[in-house]
XYZ file of C-alpha atoms in Angstrom:
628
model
C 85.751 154.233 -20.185
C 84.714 151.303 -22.355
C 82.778 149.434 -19.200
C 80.748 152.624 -18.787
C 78.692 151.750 -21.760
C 74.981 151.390 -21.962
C 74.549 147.175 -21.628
C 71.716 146.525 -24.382
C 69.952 143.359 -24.211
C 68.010 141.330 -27.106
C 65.073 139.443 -26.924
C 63.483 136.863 -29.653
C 60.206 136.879 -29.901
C 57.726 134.660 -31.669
C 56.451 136.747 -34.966
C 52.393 135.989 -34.450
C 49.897 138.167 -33.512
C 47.133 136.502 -31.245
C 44.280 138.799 -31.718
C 43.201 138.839 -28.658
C 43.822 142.151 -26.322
C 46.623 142.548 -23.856
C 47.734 138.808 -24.821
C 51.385 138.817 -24.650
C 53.566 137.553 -27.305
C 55.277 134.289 -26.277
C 58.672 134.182 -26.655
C 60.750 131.269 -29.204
C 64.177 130.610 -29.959
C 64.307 131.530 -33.874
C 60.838 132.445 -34.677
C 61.415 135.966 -36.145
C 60.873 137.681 -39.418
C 64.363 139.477 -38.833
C 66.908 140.649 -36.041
C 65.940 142.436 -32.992
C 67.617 144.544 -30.594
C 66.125 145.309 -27.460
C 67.800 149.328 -26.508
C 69.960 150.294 -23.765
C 68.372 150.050 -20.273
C 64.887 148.646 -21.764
C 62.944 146.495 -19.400
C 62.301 142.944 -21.343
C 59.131 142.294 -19.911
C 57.842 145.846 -20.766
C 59.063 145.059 -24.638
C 57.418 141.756 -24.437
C 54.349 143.048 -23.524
C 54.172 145.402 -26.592
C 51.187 144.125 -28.662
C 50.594 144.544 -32.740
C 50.855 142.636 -35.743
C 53.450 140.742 -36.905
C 54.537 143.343 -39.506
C 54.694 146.484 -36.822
C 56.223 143.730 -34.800
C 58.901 142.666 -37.088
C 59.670 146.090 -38.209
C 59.782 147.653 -34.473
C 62.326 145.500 -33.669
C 64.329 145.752 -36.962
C 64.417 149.540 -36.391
C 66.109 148.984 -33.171
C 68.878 146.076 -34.865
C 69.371 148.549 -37.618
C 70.087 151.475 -35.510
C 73.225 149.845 -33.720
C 76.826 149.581 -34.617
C 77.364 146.827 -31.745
C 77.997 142.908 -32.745
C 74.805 141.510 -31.119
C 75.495 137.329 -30.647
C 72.716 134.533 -29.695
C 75.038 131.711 -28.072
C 73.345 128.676 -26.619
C 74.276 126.718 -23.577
C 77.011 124.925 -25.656
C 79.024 128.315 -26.794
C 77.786 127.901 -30.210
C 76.257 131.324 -32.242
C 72.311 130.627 -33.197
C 71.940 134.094 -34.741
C 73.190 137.713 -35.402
C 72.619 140.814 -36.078
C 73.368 142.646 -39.460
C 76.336 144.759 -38.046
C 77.943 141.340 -37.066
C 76.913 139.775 -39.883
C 79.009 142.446 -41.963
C 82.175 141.839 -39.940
C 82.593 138.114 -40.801
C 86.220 139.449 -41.757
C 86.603 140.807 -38.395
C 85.317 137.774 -36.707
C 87.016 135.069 -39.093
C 84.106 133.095 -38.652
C 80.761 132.248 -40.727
C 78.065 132.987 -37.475
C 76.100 130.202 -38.108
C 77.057 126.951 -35.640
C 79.835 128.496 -34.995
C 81.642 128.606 -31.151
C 81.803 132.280 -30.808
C 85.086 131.884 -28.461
C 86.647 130.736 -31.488
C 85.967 133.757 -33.438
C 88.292 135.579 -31.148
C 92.722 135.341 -30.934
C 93.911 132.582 -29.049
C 95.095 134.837 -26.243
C 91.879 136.234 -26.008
C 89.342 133.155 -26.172
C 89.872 131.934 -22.292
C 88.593 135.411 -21.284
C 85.441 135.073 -23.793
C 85.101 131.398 -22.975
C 84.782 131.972 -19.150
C 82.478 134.963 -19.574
C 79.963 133.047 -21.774
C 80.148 130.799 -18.411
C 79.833 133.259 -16.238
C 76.604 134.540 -17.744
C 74.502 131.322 -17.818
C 76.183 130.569 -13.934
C 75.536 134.379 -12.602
C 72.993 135.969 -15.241
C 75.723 138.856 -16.852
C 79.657 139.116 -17.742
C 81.898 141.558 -19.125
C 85.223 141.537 -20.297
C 87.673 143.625 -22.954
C 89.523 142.396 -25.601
C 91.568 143.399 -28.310
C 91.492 141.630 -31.880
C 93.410 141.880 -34.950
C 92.269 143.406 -38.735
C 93.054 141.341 -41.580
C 94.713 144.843 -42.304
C 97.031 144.541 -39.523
C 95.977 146.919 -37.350
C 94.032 146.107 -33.572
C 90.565 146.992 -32.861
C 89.922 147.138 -28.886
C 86.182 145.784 -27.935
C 84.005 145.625 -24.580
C 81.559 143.348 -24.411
C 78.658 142.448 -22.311
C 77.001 138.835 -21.674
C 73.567 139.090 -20.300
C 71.487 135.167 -19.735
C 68.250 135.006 -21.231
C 65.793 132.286 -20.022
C 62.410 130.799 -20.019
C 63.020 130.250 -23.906
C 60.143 127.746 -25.049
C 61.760 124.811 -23.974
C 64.974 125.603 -25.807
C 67.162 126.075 -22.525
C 69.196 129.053 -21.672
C 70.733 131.510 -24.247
C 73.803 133.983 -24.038
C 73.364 137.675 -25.773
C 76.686 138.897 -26.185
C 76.774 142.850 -26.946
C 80.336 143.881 -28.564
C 81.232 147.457 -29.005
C 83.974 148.897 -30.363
C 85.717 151.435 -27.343
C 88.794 154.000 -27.193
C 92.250 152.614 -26.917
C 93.365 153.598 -23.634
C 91.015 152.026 -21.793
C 91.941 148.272 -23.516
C 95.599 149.394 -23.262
C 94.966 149.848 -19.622
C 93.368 146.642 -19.516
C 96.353 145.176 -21.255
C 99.010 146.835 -19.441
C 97.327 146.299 -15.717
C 96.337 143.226 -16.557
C 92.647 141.230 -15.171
C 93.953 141.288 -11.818
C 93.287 144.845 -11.778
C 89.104 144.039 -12.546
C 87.188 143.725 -10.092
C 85.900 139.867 -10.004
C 82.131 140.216 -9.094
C 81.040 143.637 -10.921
C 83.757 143.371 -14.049
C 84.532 147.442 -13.125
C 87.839 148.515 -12.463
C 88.958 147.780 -8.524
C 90.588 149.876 -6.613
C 94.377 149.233 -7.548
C 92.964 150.610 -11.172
C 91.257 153.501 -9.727
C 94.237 155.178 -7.709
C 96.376 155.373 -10.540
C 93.668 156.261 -13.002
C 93.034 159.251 -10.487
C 96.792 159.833 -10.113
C 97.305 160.017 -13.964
C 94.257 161.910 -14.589
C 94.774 164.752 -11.771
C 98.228 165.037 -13.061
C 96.655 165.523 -16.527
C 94.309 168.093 -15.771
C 96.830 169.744 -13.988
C 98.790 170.233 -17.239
C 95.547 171.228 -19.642
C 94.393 172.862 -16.829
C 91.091 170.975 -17.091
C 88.995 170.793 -14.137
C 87.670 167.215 -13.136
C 85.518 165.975 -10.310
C 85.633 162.983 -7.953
C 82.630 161.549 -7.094
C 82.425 158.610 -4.044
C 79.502 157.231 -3.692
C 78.383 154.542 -1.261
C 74.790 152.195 -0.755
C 73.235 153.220 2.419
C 73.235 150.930 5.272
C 74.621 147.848 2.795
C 75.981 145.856 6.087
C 72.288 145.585 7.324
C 71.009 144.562 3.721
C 73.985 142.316 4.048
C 72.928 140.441 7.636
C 69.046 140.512 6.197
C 69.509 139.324 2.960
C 72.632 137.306 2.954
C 75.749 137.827 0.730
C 74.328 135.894 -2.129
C 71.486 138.599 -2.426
C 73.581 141.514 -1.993
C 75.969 140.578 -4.540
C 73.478 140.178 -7.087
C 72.531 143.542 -5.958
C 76.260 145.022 -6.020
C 76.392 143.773 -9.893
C 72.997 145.078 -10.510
C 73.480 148.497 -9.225
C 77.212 148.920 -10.798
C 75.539 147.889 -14.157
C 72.829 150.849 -13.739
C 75.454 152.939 -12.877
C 77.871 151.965 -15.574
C 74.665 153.059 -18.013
C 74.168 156.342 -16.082
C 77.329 157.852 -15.806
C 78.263 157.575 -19.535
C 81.391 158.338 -21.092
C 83.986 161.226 -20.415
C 83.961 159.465 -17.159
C 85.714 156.576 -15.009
C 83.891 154.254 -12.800
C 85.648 151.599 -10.063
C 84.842 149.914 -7.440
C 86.806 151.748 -4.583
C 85.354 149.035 -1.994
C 82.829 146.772 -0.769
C 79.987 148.756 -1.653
C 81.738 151.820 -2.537
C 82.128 153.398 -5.756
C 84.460 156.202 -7.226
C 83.536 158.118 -10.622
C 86.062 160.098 -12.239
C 83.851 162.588 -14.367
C 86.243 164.323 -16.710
C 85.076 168.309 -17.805
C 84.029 169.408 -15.108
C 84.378 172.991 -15.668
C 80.849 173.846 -13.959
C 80.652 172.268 -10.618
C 76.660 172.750 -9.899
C 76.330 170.853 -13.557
C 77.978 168.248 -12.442
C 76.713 167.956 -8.950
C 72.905 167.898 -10.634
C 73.888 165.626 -12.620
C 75.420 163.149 -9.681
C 72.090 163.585 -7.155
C 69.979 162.516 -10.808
C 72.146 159.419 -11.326
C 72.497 158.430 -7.839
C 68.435 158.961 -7.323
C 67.814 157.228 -10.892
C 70.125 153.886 -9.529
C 68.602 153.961 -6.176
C 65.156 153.665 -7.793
C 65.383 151.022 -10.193
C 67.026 148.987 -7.644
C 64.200 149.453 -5.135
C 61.478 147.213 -6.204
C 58.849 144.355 -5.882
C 61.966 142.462 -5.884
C 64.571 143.934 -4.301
C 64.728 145.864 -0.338
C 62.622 148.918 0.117
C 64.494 151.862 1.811
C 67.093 151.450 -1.077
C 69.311 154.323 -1.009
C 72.992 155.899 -2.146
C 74.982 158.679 -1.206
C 77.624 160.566 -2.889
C 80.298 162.820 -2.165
C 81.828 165.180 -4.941
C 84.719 167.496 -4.805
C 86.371 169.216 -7.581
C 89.987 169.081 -8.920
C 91.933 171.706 -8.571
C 89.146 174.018 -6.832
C 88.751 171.605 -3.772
C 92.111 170.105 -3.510
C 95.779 170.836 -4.843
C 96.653 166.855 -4.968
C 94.628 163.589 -5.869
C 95.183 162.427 -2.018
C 93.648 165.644 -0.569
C 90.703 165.053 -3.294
C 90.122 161.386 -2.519
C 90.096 162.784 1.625
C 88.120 165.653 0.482
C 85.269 163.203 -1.557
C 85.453 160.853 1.505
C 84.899 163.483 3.794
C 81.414 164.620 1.656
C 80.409 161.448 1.643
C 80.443 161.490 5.208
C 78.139 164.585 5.317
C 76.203 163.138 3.194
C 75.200 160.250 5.044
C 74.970 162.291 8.307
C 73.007 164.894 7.080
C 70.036 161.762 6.109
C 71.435 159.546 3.730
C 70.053 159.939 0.151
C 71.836 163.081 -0.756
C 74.532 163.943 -2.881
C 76.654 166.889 -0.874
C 79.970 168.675 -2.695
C 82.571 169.370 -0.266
C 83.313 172.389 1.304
C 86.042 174.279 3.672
C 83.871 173.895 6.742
C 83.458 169.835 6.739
C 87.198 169.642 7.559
C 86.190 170.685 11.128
C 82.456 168.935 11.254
C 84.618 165.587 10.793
C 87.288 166.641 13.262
C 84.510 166.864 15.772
C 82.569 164.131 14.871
C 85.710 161.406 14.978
C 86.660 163.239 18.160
C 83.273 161.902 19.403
C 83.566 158.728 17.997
C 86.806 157.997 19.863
C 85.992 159.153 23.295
C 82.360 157.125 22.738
C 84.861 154.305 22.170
C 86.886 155.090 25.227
C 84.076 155.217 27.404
C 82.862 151.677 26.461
C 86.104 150.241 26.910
C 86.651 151.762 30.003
C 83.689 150.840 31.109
C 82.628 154.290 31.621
C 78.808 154.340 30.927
C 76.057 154.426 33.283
C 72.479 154.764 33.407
C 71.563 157.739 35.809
C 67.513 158.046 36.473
C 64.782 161.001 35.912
C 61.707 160.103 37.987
C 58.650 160.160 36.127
C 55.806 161.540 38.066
C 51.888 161.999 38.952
C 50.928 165.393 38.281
C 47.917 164.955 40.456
C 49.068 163.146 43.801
C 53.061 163.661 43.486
C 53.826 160.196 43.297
C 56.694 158.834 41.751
C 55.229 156.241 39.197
C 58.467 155.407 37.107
C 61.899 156.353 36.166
C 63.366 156.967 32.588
C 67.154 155.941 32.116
C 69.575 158.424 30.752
C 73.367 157.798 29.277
C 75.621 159.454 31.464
C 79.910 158.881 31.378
C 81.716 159.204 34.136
C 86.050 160.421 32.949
C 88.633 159.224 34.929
C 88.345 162.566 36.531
C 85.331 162.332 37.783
C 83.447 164.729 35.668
C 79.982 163.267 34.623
C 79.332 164.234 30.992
C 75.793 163.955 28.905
C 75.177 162.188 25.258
C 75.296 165.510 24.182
C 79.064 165.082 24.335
C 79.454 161.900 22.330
C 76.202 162.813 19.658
C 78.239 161.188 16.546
C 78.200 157.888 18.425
C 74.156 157.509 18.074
C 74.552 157.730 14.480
C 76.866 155.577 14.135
C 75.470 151.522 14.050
C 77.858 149.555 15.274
C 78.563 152.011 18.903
C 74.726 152.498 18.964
C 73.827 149.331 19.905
C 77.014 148.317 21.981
C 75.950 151.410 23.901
C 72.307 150.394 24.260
C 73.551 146.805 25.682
C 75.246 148.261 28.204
C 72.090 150.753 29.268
C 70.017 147.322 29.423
C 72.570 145.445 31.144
C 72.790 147.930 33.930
C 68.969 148.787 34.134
C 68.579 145.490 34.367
C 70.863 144.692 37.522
C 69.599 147.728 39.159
C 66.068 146.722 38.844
C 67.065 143.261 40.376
C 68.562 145.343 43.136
C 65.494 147.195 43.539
C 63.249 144.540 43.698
C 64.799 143.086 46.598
C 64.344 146.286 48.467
C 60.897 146.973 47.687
C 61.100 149.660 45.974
C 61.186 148.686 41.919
C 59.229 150.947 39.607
C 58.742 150.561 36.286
C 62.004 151.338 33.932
C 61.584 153.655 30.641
C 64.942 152.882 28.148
C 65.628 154.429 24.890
C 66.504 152.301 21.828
C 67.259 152.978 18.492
C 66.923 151.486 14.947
C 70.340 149.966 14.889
C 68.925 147.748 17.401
C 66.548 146.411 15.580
C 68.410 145.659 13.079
C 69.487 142.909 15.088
C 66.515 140.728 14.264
C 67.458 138.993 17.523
C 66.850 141.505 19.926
C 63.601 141.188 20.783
C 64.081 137.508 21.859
C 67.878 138.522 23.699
C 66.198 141.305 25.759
C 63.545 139.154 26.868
C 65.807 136.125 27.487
C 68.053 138.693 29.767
C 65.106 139.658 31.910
C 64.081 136.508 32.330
C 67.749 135.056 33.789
C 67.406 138.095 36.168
C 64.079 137.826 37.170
C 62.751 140.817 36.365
C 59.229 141.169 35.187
C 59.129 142.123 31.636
C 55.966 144.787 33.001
C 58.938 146.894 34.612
C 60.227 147.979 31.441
C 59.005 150.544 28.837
C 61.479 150.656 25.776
C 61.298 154.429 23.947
C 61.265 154.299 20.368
C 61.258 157.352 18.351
C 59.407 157.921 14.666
C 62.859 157.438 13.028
C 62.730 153.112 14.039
C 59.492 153.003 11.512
C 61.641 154.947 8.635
C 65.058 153.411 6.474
C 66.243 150.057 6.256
C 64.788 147.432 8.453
C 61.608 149.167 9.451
C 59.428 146.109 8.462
C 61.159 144.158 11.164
C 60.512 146.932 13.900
C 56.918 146.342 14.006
C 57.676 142.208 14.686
C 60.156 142.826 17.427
C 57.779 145.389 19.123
C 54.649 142.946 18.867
C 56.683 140.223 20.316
C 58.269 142.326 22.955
C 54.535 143.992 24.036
C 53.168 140.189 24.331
C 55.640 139.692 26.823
C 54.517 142.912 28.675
C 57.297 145.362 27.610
C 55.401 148.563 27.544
C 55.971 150.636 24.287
C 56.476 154.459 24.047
C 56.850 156.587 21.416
C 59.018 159.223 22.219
C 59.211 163.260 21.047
C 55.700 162.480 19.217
C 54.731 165.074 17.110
C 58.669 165.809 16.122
C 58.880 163.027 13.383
C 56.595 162.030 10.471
C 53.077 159.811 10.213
C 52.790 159.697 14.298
C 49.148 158.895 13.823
C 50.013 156.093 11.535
C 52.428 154.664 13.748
C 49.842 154.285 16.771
C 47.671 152.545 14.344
C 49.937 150.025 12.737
C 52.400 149.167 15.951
C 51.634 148.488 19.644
C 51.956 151.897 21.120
C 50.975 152.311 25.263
C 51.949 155.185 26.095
C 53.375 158.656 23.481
C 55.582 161.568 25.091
C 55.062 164.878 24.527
C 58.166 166.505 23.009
C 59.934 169.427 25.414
C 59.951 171.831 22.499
C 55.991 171.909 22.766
C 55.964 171.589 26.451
C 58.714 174.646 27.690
C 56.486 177.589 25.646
C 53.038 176.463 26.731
C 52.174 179.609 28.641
C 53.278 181.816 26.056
C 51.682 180.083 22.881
C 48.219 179.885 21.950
C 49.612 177.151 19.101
C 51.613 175.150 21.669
C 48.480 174.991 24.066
C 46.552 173.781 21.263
C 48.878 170.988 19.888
C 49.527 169.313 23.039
C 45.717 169.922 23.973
C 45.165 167.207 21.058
C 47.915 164.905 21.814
C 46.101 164.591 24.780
C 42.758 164.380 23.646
C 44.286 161.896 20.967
C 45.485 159.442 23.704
C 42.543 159.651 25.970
C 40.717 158.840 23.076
C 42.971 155.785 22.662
C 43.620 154.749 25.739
C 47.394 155.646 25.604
C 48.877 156.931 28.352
C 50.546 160.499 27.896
C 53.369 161.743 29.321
C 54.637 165.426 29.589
C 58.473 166.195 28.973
C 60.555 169.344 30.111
C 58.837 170.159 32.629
C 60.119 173.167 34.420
C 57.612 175.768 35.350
C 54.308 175.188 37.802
C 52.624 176.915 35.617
C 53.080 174.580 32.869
C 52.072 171.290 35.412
C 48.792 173.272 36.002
C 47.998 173.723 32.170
C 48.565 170.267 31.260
C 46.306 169.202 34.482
C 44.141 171.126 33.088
C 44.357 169.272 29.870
C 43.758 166.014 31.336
C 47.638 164.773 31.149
C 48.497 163.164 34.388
C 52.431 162.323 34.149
C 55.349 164.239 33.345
C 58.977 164.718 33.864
C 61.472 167.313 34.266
C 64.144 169.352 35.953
C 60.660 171.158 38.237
C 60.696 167.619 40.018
C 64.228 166.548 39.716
C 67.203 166.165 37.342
C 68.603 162.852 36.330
C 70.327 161.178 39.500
C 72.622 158.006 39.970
C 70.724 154.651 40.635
C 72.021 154.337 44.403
C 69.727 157.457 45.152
C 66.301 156.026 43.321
C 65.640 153.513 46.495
C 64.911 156.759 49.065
C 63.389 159.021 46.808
C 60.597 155.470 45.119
C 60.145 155.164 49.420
C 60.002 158.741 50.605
C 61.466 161.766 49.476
C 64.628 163.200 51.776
C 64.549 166.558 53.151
C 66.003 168.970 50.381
C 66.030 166.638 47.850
C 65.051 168.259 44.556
C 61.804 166.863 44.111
C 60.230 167.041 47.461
C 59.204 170.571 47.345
C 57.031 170.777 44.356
C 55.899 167.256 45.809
C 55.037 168.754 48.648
C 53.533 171.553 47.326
C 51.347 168.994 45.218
C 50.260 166.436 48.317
C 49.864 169.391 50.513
C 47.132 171.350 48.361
C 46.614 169.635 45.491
C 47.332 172.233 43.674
C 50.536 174.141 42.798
C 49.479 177.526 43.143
């Protein structure tokens, strides 16, 4: 469509050559030896930059001018034209108008000058417009135009300027304009919303259905956009919305549609698309070539999109079942890591089943009130001593049954449950370390946490505001992290919260170390006490050589540190004895005891019952010091 055009921009720049190396040529209003168009996409700064002298100047520029059939304007502040290029010079007819001093809204039918008006405001207000238009021949017959308005500043004391880009585009997409009317634009990023898109993808399925053309549907979606939101503010991400459907618009071309299906959601309509890993190449490209130019110096780190493609008729017999069937890629695509571009298949129908079937019973079990911490002991491997407790998620149904996270997985990748479940897991640790207290027998806490928590730049300072109204010491609680906090959006802020959380005396472990990327940079750059030793390295240590030798150095590694280590999985005495052995002196795991509810912790912190699970290989341990 006509908005899916590349945007050029122009720049004026002073005609003299400096002489002097890498001295950049300074830019003034009117001060060339001829028009210059900057092309599609090119970065201003980088074009400023070029050096050379004034004739490979003038003439580098005057390539670019000649090379384009598009109406390039230079409007001041005021709305008046201050130059043109030699393709709108030679449509004076067209534009009814001598360019010179001229109010380039005028040039345009009445009908259509509001629209042209308000975009030249637009541009110096927001930085870039867009609008379509139709306009009248002296022949008689109607010419259908999109046009672009991009502010240019920082002009030599000559105020702001308006480059307005017009290019001529096919009929049905004006028509559409026409016949839908603006209402049907989307107000911030001048695409088509989502009123448009529907019946563009209603007409077009229908039309491939009868020329038995194949098309694809392609949703795509920014990564974690309601955190960018909360971080930057909605100013920011706006400017970033327009920026990144303006890169887009350039990528995807023509033979294709592009709307804005949402709030930062995206539908393509790519016409032709008769060979479906072509096209799906083509989408993880553009979506990796927008997600890059949008990261920056200036803009978030962590930037990323995701896309979900399925094809017309192969995936779906209907343009409902292919909007569901794009959706429900889209949805793989973010939960198989975010960044990816995945094309739908058969076997997602179920993977979503599942995964909303998780999602609502997560949601029942908050409601309900359903959650509960339940508590593995954490234990000396040398004296048998119980020297803390980690808390686990556990839901109790109406029925009594008591189910693991295992059952409700979806939920912990999903933001918003995440963290509602992690405030209930403090808020009950909490209160049942106040209970403990007064009973004598409080050890310290371990809790899990995740990076939609910190996200919440507030958390740090809620958490320690909550164990302060309770009175619990902020040294009898340990909050696990794994590698994945330090990676994606928000990962700058992780490293503040943790600081200001360990200078309160919140111990800090990294959990499943050696699972996840960088761990050694990680115990360098954030406030690490104590690392766990993942289970999967842990349950095969007295069959592998490899094992033994990995956790061997994690060990080594935190002794050398001074980080504690702890050992997870345990389930064998032969594997307590080989990490003795290695120096590790705490571990965890179903050998001592499985995870039990917090009204049994008191007896077994004070002294182990008879039969309990834990007393025997504590026995074992305080009776010979030794477990064989």
């Amino acid at each position: 469509m006509g908005r899916n055009m590349a945007t050029p921009s122009l720049l004026i720049v002073q005609s003299a050559w400096h002489g002097q190396k890498g001295e950049r040529s300074s830019v003034k209003h009117m001060s060339i030896a001829g028009p210059c168009a900057v092309s599609a996409g090119q970065d201003i700064e980088r074009v400023i930059e070029i050096s050379g002298p004034p004739n490979f100047m003038a003439g580098f520029f005057a390539a670019f001018a000649r090379a384009t059939d598009d109406h390039v304007h230079v409007v001041d502040a005021d709305g008046s034209i201050v130059w043109a290029n030699p393709s709108a010079l030679a449509a004076v007819d067209l534009w009814n108008i001598l360019p010179a001093g001229q109010a380039w809204g005028q040039g345009w039918p009445v009908e259509q000058r509001p629209k042209a008006v308000a975009a030249i405001r637009t541009a110096l207000e927001q930085g870039h417009a867009w609008f379509m238009a139709h306009m009248p021949t002296r022949a008689g017959t109607q010419r259908h135009w999109s046009v672009a308005l991009t502010r240019i500043s920082g002009v030599r004391d000559a105020g702001d300027f308006v480059i307005a880009v017009t290019r001529e585009c096919g009929l049905r997409h004006v028509d559409a304009v026409d016949s839908y009317g603006t209402g049907d634009l989307d107000g911030l990023t001048g695409l088509p919303n989502a009123v448009w898109f529907h019946r563009e993808l209603s007409s077009r399925t229908g039309g491939a259905t009868r020329c038995q053309r194949p098309l694809a549907l392609v949703m795509i979606d920014l990564d974690d956009f309601k955190q960018f939101n909360s971080r930057l503010g909605p100013q920011a991400c706006d400017a970033m919305l327009a920026r990144f459907a303006d890169l887009l618009a350039q990528a995807a071309g023509t033979s294709t549609f592009l709307a804005r299906s949402g709030g930062d959601e995206f539908a393509l309509i790519v016409d032709d698309a008769a060979d479906p890993a072509a096209v799906s190449a083509r989408i993880a490209y553009l979506i990796l070539r927008c997600a890059d130019q949008i990261s920056g110096p200036d803009h978030p780190a962590n930037f990323s999109v995701s896309a979900g493609i399925s094809f017309f008729p192969a995936d779906a017999a209907s343009d409902q079942e292919l909007l569901r069937n794009a959706h429900t890629a889209l949805r793989a695509a973010k939960g198989a890591g975010r960044g990816r571009c995945v094309r739908f298949d058969g076997g997602m129908r179920q993977q979503l089943q599942r995964h909303s079937s998780m999602l609502e019973v997560a949601r029942a079990a908050i409601a309900g009130g359903w959650m509960r911490p339940y508590y593995q002991p954490k234990i000396d491997l040398t004296s048998g001593r119980v020297t803390g407790l980690e808390a686990l998620l556990r839901w109790q149904s109406p029925d009594g049954t008591v189910h693991t996270p295992a059952s409700i997985s979806a939920a912990f990748d999903d933001p918003e449950i995440a963290t509602r479940i992690t405030d209930i897991m403090l808020r009950k640790v909490v209160a049942d370390l106040m209970i403990w207290r007064r009973m004598g027998s409080a050890v310290p806490v371990a809790i899990n946490v995740s990076g939609a928590d910190f996200r919440d730049t507030q958390f740090a300072r809620r958490f320690l505001r909550q164990l302060r109204e309770a009175g619990v010491p902020a040294d009898l609680v340990e909050l696990e992290v794994t590698e994945g906090v330090f990676l994606g959006v928000g990962a700058e802020e992780v490293g503040v919260a943790l600081r200001k959380l360990n200078a309160a005396g919140v111990r800090i472990a990294l959990d499943d170390f050696g699972t996840g990327y960088a761990s050694l940079t990680h115990l360098k750059q954030h406030p690490v006490d104590l690392i766990k030793i993942d289970r999967s390295f842990v349950s095969n240590l007295a069959a592998s050589p490899d094992d033994r030798a990995i956790v061997g150095a994690m060990i080594s590694l935190g002794r050398n540190l001074a980080i504690e280590v702890v050992a997870e999985g345990i389930e064998t005495e032969e594997q307590v004895l080989i990490l003795r052995d290695f120096g590790c002196h705490t571990g965890q795991g179903f050998l001592f005891s499985r995870a039990v509810p917090g009204s049994e912790i008191p007896d077994i912190v004070r002294e182990q019952k008879i039969g309990s699970p834990i007393s025997a290989a504590r026995a074992s341990i305080l009776a010979t010091g030794s477990l064989f």
